[in-house]
Structures are given as C-alpha cells and as structure tokens.
Amino acid sequence: MKRSEFRFTERLRVRWAEVDMQKIVFNGHYLMYIDTAVSGYWRAMAAPYEDTLKYLGGDLFVRKSTLEYHAPARFDDVLDVGIRCGRVGNSSMVFNGVVFRQDEVLVSAELVYVFADAVAPTPKPVPQELRELLQNFEAGRPMTTVRVGSWDELGADAHRIRTTVFIEEQGIPAEMEWDDADQGCVHAVAYNHFGAPLATGRLLEHVPGVAKIGRMAVSQSMRGSRVGKAVLDALMKTARERGYREAVLHAQVSASPFYVRSGFVPRGSVFDEVGIPHVEMVCAL
C-alpha cells in the first residue's frame, strides 16, 4: 500500500520505552500505534467516538487484528500511520492500517470490527448513517457544516458548547460567561454529519471598521481536528462581507498559536481575563 491511498494519517514518534533489547520497536506496540491512529480517524471524521456510538445505539468490538511486519522502526523514528475503511459488511467493518517511515512500509494491518449492542453484546446491522459517514470521508467530502446566524437561531447549541468548555472545563463563573451582547452578535456553530454541534464562536463590532471575535470554543474531543478553524474562517468571512477592515480578539495565551496560523498577530502585553492569561491579537481583513 502507498501513502497516497490513505486520506488520513496520524504522525507519531517512537519513544525510548517502546524499543526492546534489540533496540527496535517491540512488536506489540504496533497495535497501539494503529489503535491511536484509529482514534484520530474518528476525530478526522468529526465524529467523537463515544458520543457517536451512543447516538448510533451500539458499540464496536474488535473481532480480529492481523499484523504483517516488513521492516523495524527504531527509537526516535517519525512514523505516519495510515488508516482507511476497506469494507463495510452487514454487521462488520474492515479497516486497513499501514505504519510508514516516510514512504517505506514498516507494518501493515487489518482490523475487523463488529457493530453490536453495547450491553449484550450481540451483532447488529451497521447503521446506514455510519455507512454514509465512512463513504463520504473516504470520498474526500467535507465532514462539517458551519452555520452562521443569530442567537435565536444558534443560541441553544452555542450555549451547550460554551457551558461545557468555559464553565465546566475551565471553571469560569457562569455570571462572567453570559452577557447581553449574545443577542446582538453573529454566531457560528460547526456541526458534524449527525447534526451534533462541535464548536462555536461569535462576532460583534468592536469600534467602527473593526470586528471583534470572541467566545471561540471547541469540544474537547475535537481539538486539533480543524473544526475550530472552520468556525474562525466563517466569522472572518462574515466580517469581510460586512465591510470590516480588521478583526481583533482576546486569545487565551495557550491558544495563541492557533490564531497565529490564521494570520493573527499579538498586540500588547499579556493580561488577565476571567483568571486566565490572555493576549490581544489582530488580523487585517
């Protein structure tokens, strides 16, 4: 198999603890590499694994794992693990995996999963929605849809995400999270194939000619999947359409690299906001 045959790859680096007395990766660790990449595959489909399977009314159980070893990986090697869905049967799904070092195939794998009742567990037909998700992903179709609208239209879903991220996860007091500005803002919410909200943000006028982007929040399981960038891009597009010349935002310092990759630059020194270090960032539109 070639790298070009895989839409999704997960990059890993071999750690010292993963090599054996022969100074090569212990054979059992390759299954861990493959399983780590499978988790990334679900993230790339914008389908949080646990929530998605709960929605679908079942769970996935490994029926068979087959590995074929072609060449060894060594300490500090950078590996790319490719995953693809090879076939979907009545109640089973076959995934192919390959561990690459650059273009060299080190290990190839075949994993057979059975979709089953989570309690029994007894096999169940693979839901049509899941079939469509896998087919669409492998065909290169977009995995998320971003809706832009008012609080009346999107507020319930934006509220859900922000409550989970800001109030429950980061410990921001509820009275500091909610304000009257929400009613007058333009909101953006990203949804996956099943209509589940994954990320949100809002846009309002800061001063004439300058838009302010804020309340950017991404569900924990979807961070690093580019769903946050889809929301940011939608808000930036809206700002341009409304004639703003510049966008400004207050970024949590830990998130500032995310905004830098989208063209924002820091302005001024770090300051405290709701007990979290922030920095002002700006981007010309």
Short mmCIF file of N, CA and C in Angstrom, two decimals, residues 53-221:
data_model
loop_
_atom_site.label_atom_id
_atom_site.label_comp_id
_atom_site.label_asym_id
_atom_site.label_seq_id
_atom_site.Cartn_x
_atom_site.Cartn_y
_atom_site.Cartn_z
N LEU A 53 -21.12 6.66 18.92
CA LEU A 53 -21.63 5.30 19.06
C LEU A 53 -22.85 5.26 19.98
N LYS A 54 -22.88 6.14 20.96
CA LYS A 54 -24.07 6.24 21.80
C LYS A 54 -25.26 6.69 20.96
N TYR A 55 -25.04 7.66 20.10
CA TYR A 55 -26.10 8.15 19.21
C TYR A 55 -26.58 7.03 18.28
N LEU A 56 -25.64 6.21 17.80
CA LEU A 56 -25.98 5.15 16.86
C LEU A 56 -26.58 3.92 17.55
N GLY A 57 -26.55 3.89 18.88
CA GLY A 57 -27.19 2.81 19.62
C GLY A 57 -26.41 1.51 19.62
N GLY A 58 -25.09 1.60 19.62
CA GLY A 58 -24.29 0.39 19.65
C GLY A 58 -22.86 0.67 20.03
N ASP A 59 -21.99 -0.29 19.78
CA ASP A 59 -20.57 -0.13 20.06
C ASP A 59 -19.79 -0.98 19.06
N LEU A 60 -18.50 -0.74 18.97
CA LEU A 60 -17.64 -1.51 18.08
C LEU A 60 -16.74 -2.42 18.89
N PHE A 61 -16.67 -3.67 18.49
CA PHE A 61 -15.82 -4.66 19.16
C PHE A 61 -14.85 -5.23 18.13
N VAL A 62 -13.58 -5.35 18.53
CA VAL A 62 -12.58 -5.92 17.63
C VAL A 62 -12.77 -7.43 17.55
N ARG A 63 -12.93 -7.91 16.33
CA ARG A 63 -13.09 -9.35 16.11
C ARG A 63 -11.75 -10.00 15.76
N LYS A 64 -10.93 -9.26 15.00
CA LYS A 64 -9.65 -9.83 14.58
C LYS A 64 -8.68 -8.71 14.27
N SER A 65 -7.42 -8.89 14.68
CA SER A 65 -6.35 -7.95 14.35
C SER A 65 -5.21 -8.76 13.74
N THR A 66 -4.80 -8.38 12.55
CA THR A 66 -3.72 -9.07 11.86
C THR A 66 -2.62 -8.08 11.51
N LEU A 67 -1.38 -8.38 11.88
CA LEU A 67 -0.25 -7.53 11.57
C LEU A 67 0.75 -8.30 10.72
N GLU A 68 1.33 -7.61 9.75
CA GLU A 68 2.41 -8.19 8.97
C GLU A 68 3.60 -7.25 9.05
N TYR A 69 4.73 -7.78 9.49
CA TYR A 69 5.93 -6.97 9.73
C TYR A 69 6.85 -7.00 8.52
N HIS A 70 7.21 -5.82 8.02
CA HIS A 70 8.05 -5.71 6.84
C HIS A 70 9.45 -5.20 7.17
N ALA A 71 9.53 -4.24 8.09
CA ALA A 71 10.82 -3.66 8.49
C ALA A 71 10.64 -3.03 9.87
N PRO A 72 11.71 -2.96 10.68
CA PRO A 72 11.57 -2.45 12.04
C PRO A 72 11.64 -0.93 12.12
N ALA A 73 10.93 -0.39 13.11
CA ALA A 73 11.08 1.02 13.48
C ALA A 73 12.01 1.10 14.67
N ARG A 74 12.72 2.22 14.78
CA ARG A 74 13.72 2.39 15.84
C ARG A 74 13.45 3.64 16.64
N PHE A 75 14.12 3.75 17.77
CA PHE A 75 13.96 4.91 18.65
C PHE A 75 14.09 6.22 17.88
N ASP A 76 13.15 7.13 18.14
CA ASP A 76 13.12 8.49 17.60
C ASP A 76 12.71 8.56 16.13
N ASP A 77 12.34 7.42 15.53
CA ASP A 77 11.79 7.47 14.18
C ASP A 77 10.47 8.25 14.19
N VAL A 78 10.23 9.03 13.16
CA VAL A 78 8.94 9.68 12.95
C VAL A 78 8.12 8.77 12.04
N LEU A 79 6.97 8.36 12.53
CA LEU A 79 6.12 7.42 11.81
C LEU A 79 4.80 8.08 11.43
N ASP A 80 4.29 7.72 10.28
CA ASP A 80 2.96 8.13 9.87
C ASP A 80 2.11 6.87 9.74
N VAL A 81 1.02 6.82 10.49
CA VAL A 81 0.16 5.64 10.50
C VAL A 81 -1.09 5.95 9.68
N GLY A 82 -1.22 5.28 8.56
CA GLY A 82 -2.38 5.49 7.69
C GLY A 82 -3.50 4.54 8.06
N ILE A 83 -4.74 5.07 8.06
CA ILE A 83 -5.92 4.26 8.34
C ILE A 83 -6.95 4.54 7.25
N ARG A 84 -7.60 3.49 6.78
CA ARG A 84 -8.72 3.66 5.86
C ARG A 84 -9.75 2.56 6.09
N CYS A 85 -10.97 2.87 5.75
CA CYS A 85 -12.03 1.85 5.82
C CYS A 85 -12.03 1.09 4.51
N GLY A 86 -11.76 -0.22 4.59
CA GLY A 86 -11.66 -1.02 3.39
C GLY A 86 -12.98 -1.60 2.93
N ARG A 87 -13.83 -1.97 3.90
CA ARG A 87 -15.10 -2.60 3.52
C ARG A 87 -16.08 -2.53 4.68
N VAL A 88 -17.35 -2.36 4.36
CA VAL A 88 -18.42 -2.40 5.36
C VAL A 88 -19.38 -3.51 4.97
N GLY A 89 -19.51 -4.49 5.85
CA GLY A 89 -20.43 -5.59 5.60
C GLY A 89 -21.76 -5.35 6.28
N ASN A 90 -22.47 -6.43 6.60
CA ASN A 90 -23.76 -6.30 7.27
C ASN A 90 -23.61 -5.79 8.69
N SER A 91 -22.75 -6.44 9.47
CA SER A 91 -22.53 -6.02 10.85
C SER A 91 -21.05 -5.80 11.15
N SER A 92 -20.20 -5.99 10.15
CA SER A 92 -18.76 -5.86 10.38
C SER A 92 -18.18 -4.78 9.50
N MET A 93 -16.98 -4.29 9.90
CA MET A 93 -16.25 -3.29 9.14
C MET A 93 -14.78 -3.68 9.15
N VAL A 94 -14.15 -3.57 8.00
CA VAL A 94 -12.73 -3.90 7.87
C VAL A 94 -11.96 -2.60 7.66
N PHE A 95 -10.96 -2.38 8.52
CA PHE A 95 -10.07 -1.23 8.39
C PHE A 95 -8.67 -1.71 8.05
N ASN A 96 -8.02 -0.98 7.16
CA ASN A 96 -6.63 -1.26 6.81
C ASN A 96 -5.75 -0.19 7.43
N GLY A 97 -4.61 -0.62 7.93
CA GLY A 97 -3.65 0.32 8.51
C GLY A 97 -2.25 0.01 8.04
N VAL A 98 -1.44 1.06 7.87
CA VAL A 98 -0.05 0.89 7.49
C VAL A 98 0.80 1.86 8.30
N VAL A 99 1.89 1.37 8.86
CA VAL A 99 2.87 2.22 9.53
C VAL A 99 3.97 2.55 8.53
N PHE A 100 4.09 3.84 8.22
CA PHE A 100 5.09 4.31 7.25
C PHE A 100 6.23 5.02 7.97
N ARG A 101 7.44 4.86 7.47
CA ARG A 101 8.56 5.74 7.79
C ARG A 101 8.92 6.42 6.47
N GLN A 102 8.50 7.68 6.34
CA GLN A 102 8.48 8.35 5.05
C GLN A 102 7.61 7.51 4.11
N ASP A 103 8.17 6.98 3.02
CA ASP A 103 7.36 6.17 2.11
C ASP A 103 7.57 4.67 2.31
N GLU A 104 8.42 4.31 3.25
CA GLU A 104 8.71 2.90 3.48
C GLU A 104 7.63 2.27 4.35
N VAL A 105 7.11 1.13 3.92
CA VAL A 105 6.10 0.39 4.68
C VAL A 105 6.80 -0.47 5.73
N LEU A 106 6.50 -0.21 7.01
CA LEU A 106 7.11 -0.99 8.08
C LEU A 106 6.19 -2.11 8.55
N VAL A 107 4.93 -1.79 8.73
CA VAL A 107 3.95 -2.77 9.22
C VAL A 107 2.62 -2.51 8.52
N SER A 108 1.95 -3.56 8.10
CA SER A 108 0.60 -3.43 7.56
C SER A 108 -0.36 -4.19 8.47
N ALA A 109 -1.59 -3.73 8.53
CA ALA A 109 -2.55 -4.30 9.48
C ALA A 109 -3.93 -4.39 8.85
N GLU A 110 -4.68 -5.36 9.33
CA GLU A 110 -6.10 -5.46 9.01
C GLU A 110 -6.86 -5.65 10.31
N LEU A 111 -7.85 -4.78 10.53
CA LEU A 111 -8.66 -4.84 11.74
C LEU A 111 -10.11 -5.09 11.35
N VAL A 112 -10.72 -6.08 11.98
CA VAL A 112 -12.13 -6.39 11.73
C VAL A 112 -12.92 -6.02 12.98
N TYR A 113 -13.86 -5.09 12.81
CA TYR A 113 -14.73 -4.66 13.91
C TYR A 113 -16.14 -5.17 13.66
N VAL A 114 -16.85 -5.46 14.74
CA VAL A 114 -18.26 -5.83 14.67
C VAL A 114 -19.08 -4.79 15.39
N PHE A 115 -20.10 -4.28 14.72
CA PHE A 115 -21.03 -3.35 15.36
C PHE A 115 -22.04 -4.18 16.14
N ALA A 116 -22.19 -3.88 17.42
CA ALA A 116 -23.02 -4.73 18.27
C ALA A 116 -23.69 -3.91 19.36
N ASP A 117 -24.67 -4.53 19.98
CA ASP A 117 -25.31 -3.94 21.15
C ASP A 117 -24.26 -3.78 22.24
N ALA A 118 -24.24 -2.63 22.87
CA ALA A 118 -23.19 -2.34 23.85
C ALA A 118 -23.34 -3.16 25.12
N VAL A 119 -24.53 -3.65 25.42
CA VAL A 119 -24.77 -4.37 26.67
C VAL A 119 -24.67 -5.87 26.48
N ALA A 120 -25.27 -6.41 25.43
CA ALA A 120 -25.39 -7.86 25.28
C ALA A 120 -24.06 -8.61 25.27
N PRO A 121 -23.03 -8.36 24.40
CA PRO A 121 -23.18 -7.67 23.12
C PRO A 121 -23.52 -8.66 22.01
N THR A 122 -24.51 -8.35 21.21
CA THR A 122 -24.89 -9.17 20.06
C THR A 122 -24.78 -8.32 18.81
N PRO A 123 -24.34 -8.91 17.69
CA PRO A 123 -24.16 -8.14 16.45
C PRO A 123 -25.44 -7.46 16.00
N LYS A 124 -25.27 -6.26 15.44
CA LYS A 124 -26.38 -5.50 14.88
C LYS A 124 -25.94 -5.00 13.50
N PRO A 125 -26.90 -4.74 12.61
CA PRO A 125 -26.53 -4.18 11.30
C PRO A 125 -25.84 -2.83 11.47
N VAL A 126 -24.82 -2.60 10.66
CA VAL A 126 -24.15 -1.30 10.68
C VAL A 126 -25.16 -0.23 10.25
N PRO A 127 -25.40 0.80 11.06
CA PRO A 127 -26.39 1.82 10.71
C PRO A 127 -26.06 2.51 9.39
N GLN A 128 -27.10 2.84 8.63
CA GLN A 128 -26.90 3.50 7.34
C GLN A 128 -26.17 4.82 7.50
N GLU A 129 -26.45 5.55 8.58
CA GLU A 129 -25.78 6.83 8.81
C GLU A 129 -24.27 6.65 8.94
N LEU A 130 -23.85 5.56 9.59
CA LEU A 130 -22.42 5.29 9.74
C LEU A 130 -21.81 4.89 8.40
N ARG A 131 -22.53 4.09 7.63
CA ARG A 131 -22.05 3.73 6.29
C ARG A 131 -21.80 4.99 5.46
N GLU A 132 -22.76 5.90 5.49
CA GLU A 132 -22.65 7.12 4.70
C GLU A 132 -21.49 7.98 5.17
N LEU A 133 -21.30 8.05 6.50
CA LEU A 133 -20.19 8.83 7.05
C LEU A 133 -18.86 8.30 6.54
N LEU A 134 -18.66 6.99 6.62
CA LEU A 134 -17.41 6.37 6.17
C LEU A 134 -17.21 6.57 4.66
N GLN A 135 -18.26 6.39 3.89
CA GLN A 135 -18.16 6.56 2.44
C GLN A 135 -17.82 8.01 2.09
N ASN A 136 -18.47 8.94 2.75
CA ASN A 136 -18.23 10.36 2.47
C ASN A 136 -16.80 10.76 2.82
N PHE A 137 -16.32 10.25 3.95
CA PHE A 137 -14.95 10.59 4.37
C PHE A 137 -13.94 10.05 3.37
N GLU A 138 -14.08 8.78 3.01
CA GLU A 138 -13.12 8.17 2.09
C GLU A 138 -13.21 8.81 0.70
N ALA A 139 -14.36 9.39 0.37
CA ALA A 139 -14.52 10.07 -0.92
C ALA A 139 -14.00 11.50 -0.89
N GLY A 140 -13.54 11.96 0.28
CA GLY A 140 -12.96 13.29 0.39
C GLY A 140 -13.97 14.40 0.59
N ARG A 141 -15.18 14.07 0.99
CA ARG A 141 -16.20 15.09 1.18
C ARG A 141 -16.01 15.80 2.53
N PRO A 142 -16.50 17.04 2.67
CA PRO A 142 -16.37 17.76 3.95
C PRO A 142 -17.10 17.02 5.07
N MET A 143 -16.51 17.07 6.25
CA MET A 143 -17.09 16.37 7.39
C MET A 143 -17.90 17.28 8.31
N THR A 144 -17.79 18.58 8.12
CA THR A 144 -18.53 19.51 8.98
C THR A 144 -19.24 20.55 8.12
N THR A 145 -20.28 21.13 8.72
CA THR A 145 -21.01 22.24 8.13
C THR A 145 -21.05 23.35 9.17
N VAL A 146 -20.71 24.56 8.77
CA VAL A 146 -20.75 25.70 9.69
C VAL A 146 -21.96 26.56 9.36
N ARG A 147 -22.79 26.77 10.35
CA ARG A 147 -23.95 27.66 10.20
C ARG A 147 -23.65 28.99 10.86
N VAL A 148 -24.03 30.07 10.22
CA VAL A 148 -23.87 31.41 10.76
C VAL A 148 -25.25 32.03 10.92
N GLY A 149 -25.52 32.59 12.10
CA GLY A 149 -26.83 33.16 12.33
C GLY A 149 -26.93 33.88 13.66
N SER A 150 -28.14 34.14 14.07
CA SER A 150 -28.41 34.88 15.30
C SER A 150 -28.43 33.96 16.51
N TRP A 151 -28.49 34.58 17.68
CA TRP A 151 -28.61 33.81 18.92
C TRP A 151 -29.92 33.02 18.95
N ASP A 152 -30.98 33.60 18.42
CA ASP A 152 -32.26 32.89 18.39
C ASP A 152 -32.15 31.62 17.55
N GLU A 153 -31.33 31.65 16.51
CA GLU A 153 -31.18 30.50 15.62
C GLU A 153 -30.19 29.47 16.15
N LEU A 154 -29.09 29.93 16.72
CA LEU A 154 -27.99 29.04 17.09
C LEU A 154 -27.66 29.04 18.57
N GLY A 155 -28.36 29.84 19.35
CA GLY A 155 -28.01 30.03 20.75
C GLY A 155 -28.03 28.76 21.58
N ALA A 156 -28.99 27.88 21.34
CA ALA A 156 -29.08 26.66 22.16
C ALA A 156 -27.83 25.80 22.01
N ASP A 157 -27.36 25.65 20.77
CA ASP A 157 -26.17 24.83 20.53
C ASP A 157 -24.90 25.53 20.98
N ALA A 158 -24.81 26.86 20.75
CA ALA A 158 -23.65 27.61 21.21
C ALA A 158 -23.58 27.59 22.74
N HIS A 159 -24.72 27.71 23.39
CA HIS A 159 -24.79 27.69 24.86
C HIS A 159 -24.27 26.36 25.39
N ARG A 160 -24.66 25.29 24.74
CA ARG A 160 -24.24 23.94 25.17
C ARG A 160 -22.73 23.79 25.11
N ILE A 161 -22.11 24.21 24.00
CA ILE A 161 -20.67 24.08 23.85
C ILE A 161 -19.93 24.97 24.84
N ARG A 162 -20.35 26.21 24.95
CA ARG A 162 -19.66 27.15 25.83
C ARG A 162 -19.81 26.76 27.30
N THR A 163 -20.95 26.21 27.67
CA THR A 163 -21.13 25.74 29.05
C THR A 163 -20.13 24.64 29.35
N THR A 164 -20.00 23.69 28.44
CA THR A 164 -19.09 22.56 28.66
C THR A 164 -17.64 23.03 28.72
N VAL A 165 -17.23 23.88 27.76
CA VAL A 165 -15.82 24.27 27.66
C VAL A 165 -15.43 25.31 28.71
N PHE A 166 -16.17 26.41 28.77
CA PHE A 166 -15.77 27.52 29.62
C PHE A 166 -16.16 27.33 31.09
N ILE A 167 -17.38 26.90 31.34
CA ILE A 167 -17.86 26.83 32.72
C ILE A 167 -17.44 25.52 33.40
N GLU A 168 -17.72 24.39 32.74
CA GLU A 168 -17.43 23.10 33.37
C GLU A 168 -15.95 22.74 33.28
N GLU A 169 -15.33 22.95 32.12
CA GLU A 169 -13.93 22.53 31.95
C GLU A 169 -12.95 23.55 32.51
N GLN A 170 -13.15 24.83 32.20
CA GLN A 170 -12.18 25.85 32.59
C GLN A 170 -12.54 26.55 33.91
N GLY A 171 -13.72 26.29 34.42
CA GLY A 171 -14.09 26.84 35.72
C GLY A 171 -14.43 28.31 35.72
N ILE A 172 -14.79 28.87 34.57
CA ILE A 172 -15.20 30.28 34.52
C ILE A 172 -16.58 30.42 35.13
N PRO A 173 -16.78 31.36 36.07
CA PRO A 173 -18.10 31.54 36.67
C PRO A 173 -19.15 31.85 35.61
N ALA A 174 -20.34 31.26 35.76
CA ALA A 174 -21.40 31.44 34.77
C ALA A 174 -21.74 32.90 34.57
N GLU A 175 -21.74 33.68 35.64
CA GLU A 175 -22.11 35.09 35.53
C GLU A 175 -21.10 35.90 34.72
N MET A 176 -19.88 35.36 34.55
CA MET A 176 -18.87 36.04 33.75
C MET A 176 -18.88 35.57 32.29
N GLU A 177 -19.54 34.47 32.04
CA GLU A 177 -19.60 33.93 30.68
C GLU A 177 -20.74 34.55 29.86
N TRP A 178 -21.88 34.71 30.49
CA TRP A 178 -23.06 35.16 29.73
C TRP A 178 -23.23 36.66 29.85
N ASP A 179 -23.52 37.30 28.71
CA ASP A 179 -23.74 38.74 28.71
C ASP A 179 -24.82 39.10 27.70
N ASP A 180 -25.24 40.36 27.73
CA ASP A 180 -26.31 40.81 26.84
C ASP A 180 -25.87 40.88 25.39
N ALA A 181 -24.55 40.86 25.13
CA ALA A 181 -24.06 41.01 23.77
C ALA A 181 -24.46 39.83 22.88
N ASP A 182 -24.69 38.67 23.49
CA ASP A 182 -25.04 37.49 22.69
C ASP A 182 -26.23 37.74 21.77
N GLN A 183 -27.20 38.48 22.24
CA GLN A 183 -28.42 38.72 21.45
C GLN A 183 -28.12 39.51 20.18
N GLY A 184 -27.13 40.37 20.21
CA GLY A 184 -26.83 41.19 19.04
C GLY A 184 -25.68 40.69 18.20
N CYS A 185 -25.04 39.60 18.60
CA CYS A 185 -23.88 39.08 17.87
C CYS A 185 -24.28 38.20 16.70
N VAL A 186 -23.34 38.03 15.78
CA VAL A 186 -23.43 36.98 14.77
C VAL A 186 -22.72 35.77 15.35
N HIS A 187 -23.39 34.63 15.34
CA HIS A 187 -22.81 33.41 15.91
C HIS A 187 -22.52 32.40 14.81
N ALA A 188 -21.52 31.57 15.03
CA ALA A 188 -21.19 30.48 14.11
C ALA A 188 -21.09 29.20 14.92
N VAL A 189 -21.68 28.13 14.40
CA VAL A 189 -21.62 26.82 15.05
C VAL A 189 -21.30 25.78 13.98
N ALA A 190 -20.32 24.91 14.28
CA ALA A 190 -19.96 23.82 13.38
C ALA A 190 -20.69 22.55 13.80
N TYR A 191 -21.24 21.85 12.82
CA TYR A 191 -21.99 20.61 13.06
C TYR A 191 -21.35 19.47 12.27
N ASN A 192 -21.48 18.25 12.81
CA ASN A 192 -20.94 17.10 12.10
C ASN A 192 -22.04 16.42 11.27
N HIS A 193 -21.72 15.26 10.72
CA HIS A 193 -22.62 14.51 9.84
C HIS A 193 -23.95 14.17 10.53
N PHE A 194 -23.92 14.03 11.85
CA PHE A 194 -25.11 13.64 12.59
C PHE A 194 -25.86 14.84 13.16
N GLY A 195 -25.39 16.06 12.85
CA GLY A 195 -26.05 17.26 13.34
C GLY A 195 -25.65 17.64 14.75
N ALA A 196 -24.58 17.05 15.28
CA ALA A 196 -24.12 17.38 16.63
C ALA A 196 -23.24 18.64 16.58
N PRO A 197 -23.48 19.61 17.46
CA PRO A 197 -22.64 20.82 17.50
C PRO A 197 -21.28 20.51 18.11
N LEU A 198 -20.21 21.03 17.48
CA LEU A 198 -18.85 20.71 17.91
C LEU A 198 -18.03 21.93 18.31
N ALA A 199 -18.33 23.10 17.74
CA ALA A 199 -17.53 24.29 18.01
C ALA A 199 -18.38 25.53 17.74
N THR A 200 -17.98 26.63 18.38
CA THR A 200 -18.76 27.86 18.22
C THR A 200 -17.87 29.08 18.39
N GLY A 201 -18.37 30.21 17.97
CA GLY A 201 -17.71 31.50 18.16
C GLY A 201 -18.71 32.60 17.83
N ARG A 202 -18.35 33.85 18.13
CA ARG A 202 -19.27 34.95 17.85
C ARG A 202 -18.52 36.16 17.31
N LEU A 203 -19.28 37.06 16.69
CA LEU A 203 -18.71 38.25 16.05
C LEU A 203 -19.58 39.46 16.39
N LEU A 204 -18.94 40.56 16.76
CA LEU A 204 -19.64 41.81 17.02
C LEU A 204 -18.73 42.97 16.65
N GLU A 205 -19.31 44.16 16.57
CA GLU A 205 -18.49 45.33 16.24
C GLU A 205 -17.74 45.81 17.48
N HIS A 206 -16.43 45.99 17.32
CA HIS A 206 -15.60 46.48 18.42
C HIS A 206 -15.62 48.00 18.43
N VAL A 207 -15.17 48.59 17.34
CA VAL A 207 -15.31 50.01 17.04
C VAL A 207 -15.60 50.08 15.55
N PRO A 208 -16.07 51.20 15.02
CA PRO A 208 -16.34 51.27 13.58
C PRO A 208 -15.16 50.80 12.74
N GLY A 209 -15.43 49.85 11.85
CA GLY A 209 -14.40 49.31 10.97
C GLY A 209 -13.64 48.13 11.53
N VAL A 210 -13.85 47.82 12.81
CA VAL A 210 -13.11 46.73 13.46
C VAL A 210 -14.11 45.74 14.07
N ALA A 211 -13.98 44.47 13.68
CA ALA A 211 -14.82 43.41 14.22
C ALA A 211 -14.10 42.72 15.37
N LYS A 212 -14.88 42.29 16.35
CA LYS A 212 -14.30 41.53 17.47
C LYS A 212 -14.84 40.12 17.45
N ILE A 213 -13.94 39.17 17.45
CA ILE A 213 -14.29 37.75 17.50
C ILE A 213 -14.08 37.26 18.93
N GLY A 214 -15.03 36.50 19.43
CA GLY A 214 -14.89 36.02 20.81
C GLY A 214 -15.68 34.75 21.05
N ARG A 215 -15.56 34.26 22.29
CA ARG A 215 -16.25 33.05 22.74
C ARG A 215 -15.99 31.86 21.82
N MET A 216 -14.75 31.78 21.32
CA MET A 216 -14.37 30.63 20.50
C MET A 216 -14.20 29.41 21.40
N ALA A 217 -14.96 28.37 21.13
CA ALA A 217 -14.92 27.17 21.96
C ALA A 217 -15.06 25.93 21.08
N VAL A 218 -14.23 24.93 21.34
CA VAL A 218 -14.25 23.67 20.60
C VAL A 218 -14.39 22.53 21.59
N SER A 219 -15.27 21.61 21.30
CA SER A 219 -15.44 20.44 22.17
C SER A 219 -14.11 19.73 22.34
N GLN A 220 -13.85 19.25 23.54
CA GLN A 220 -12.53 18.70 23.89
C GLN A 220 -12.08 17.61 22.92
N SER A 221 -12.96 16.71 22.54
CA SER A 221 -12.56 15.60 21.69
C SER A 221 -12.27 16.01 20.26
#
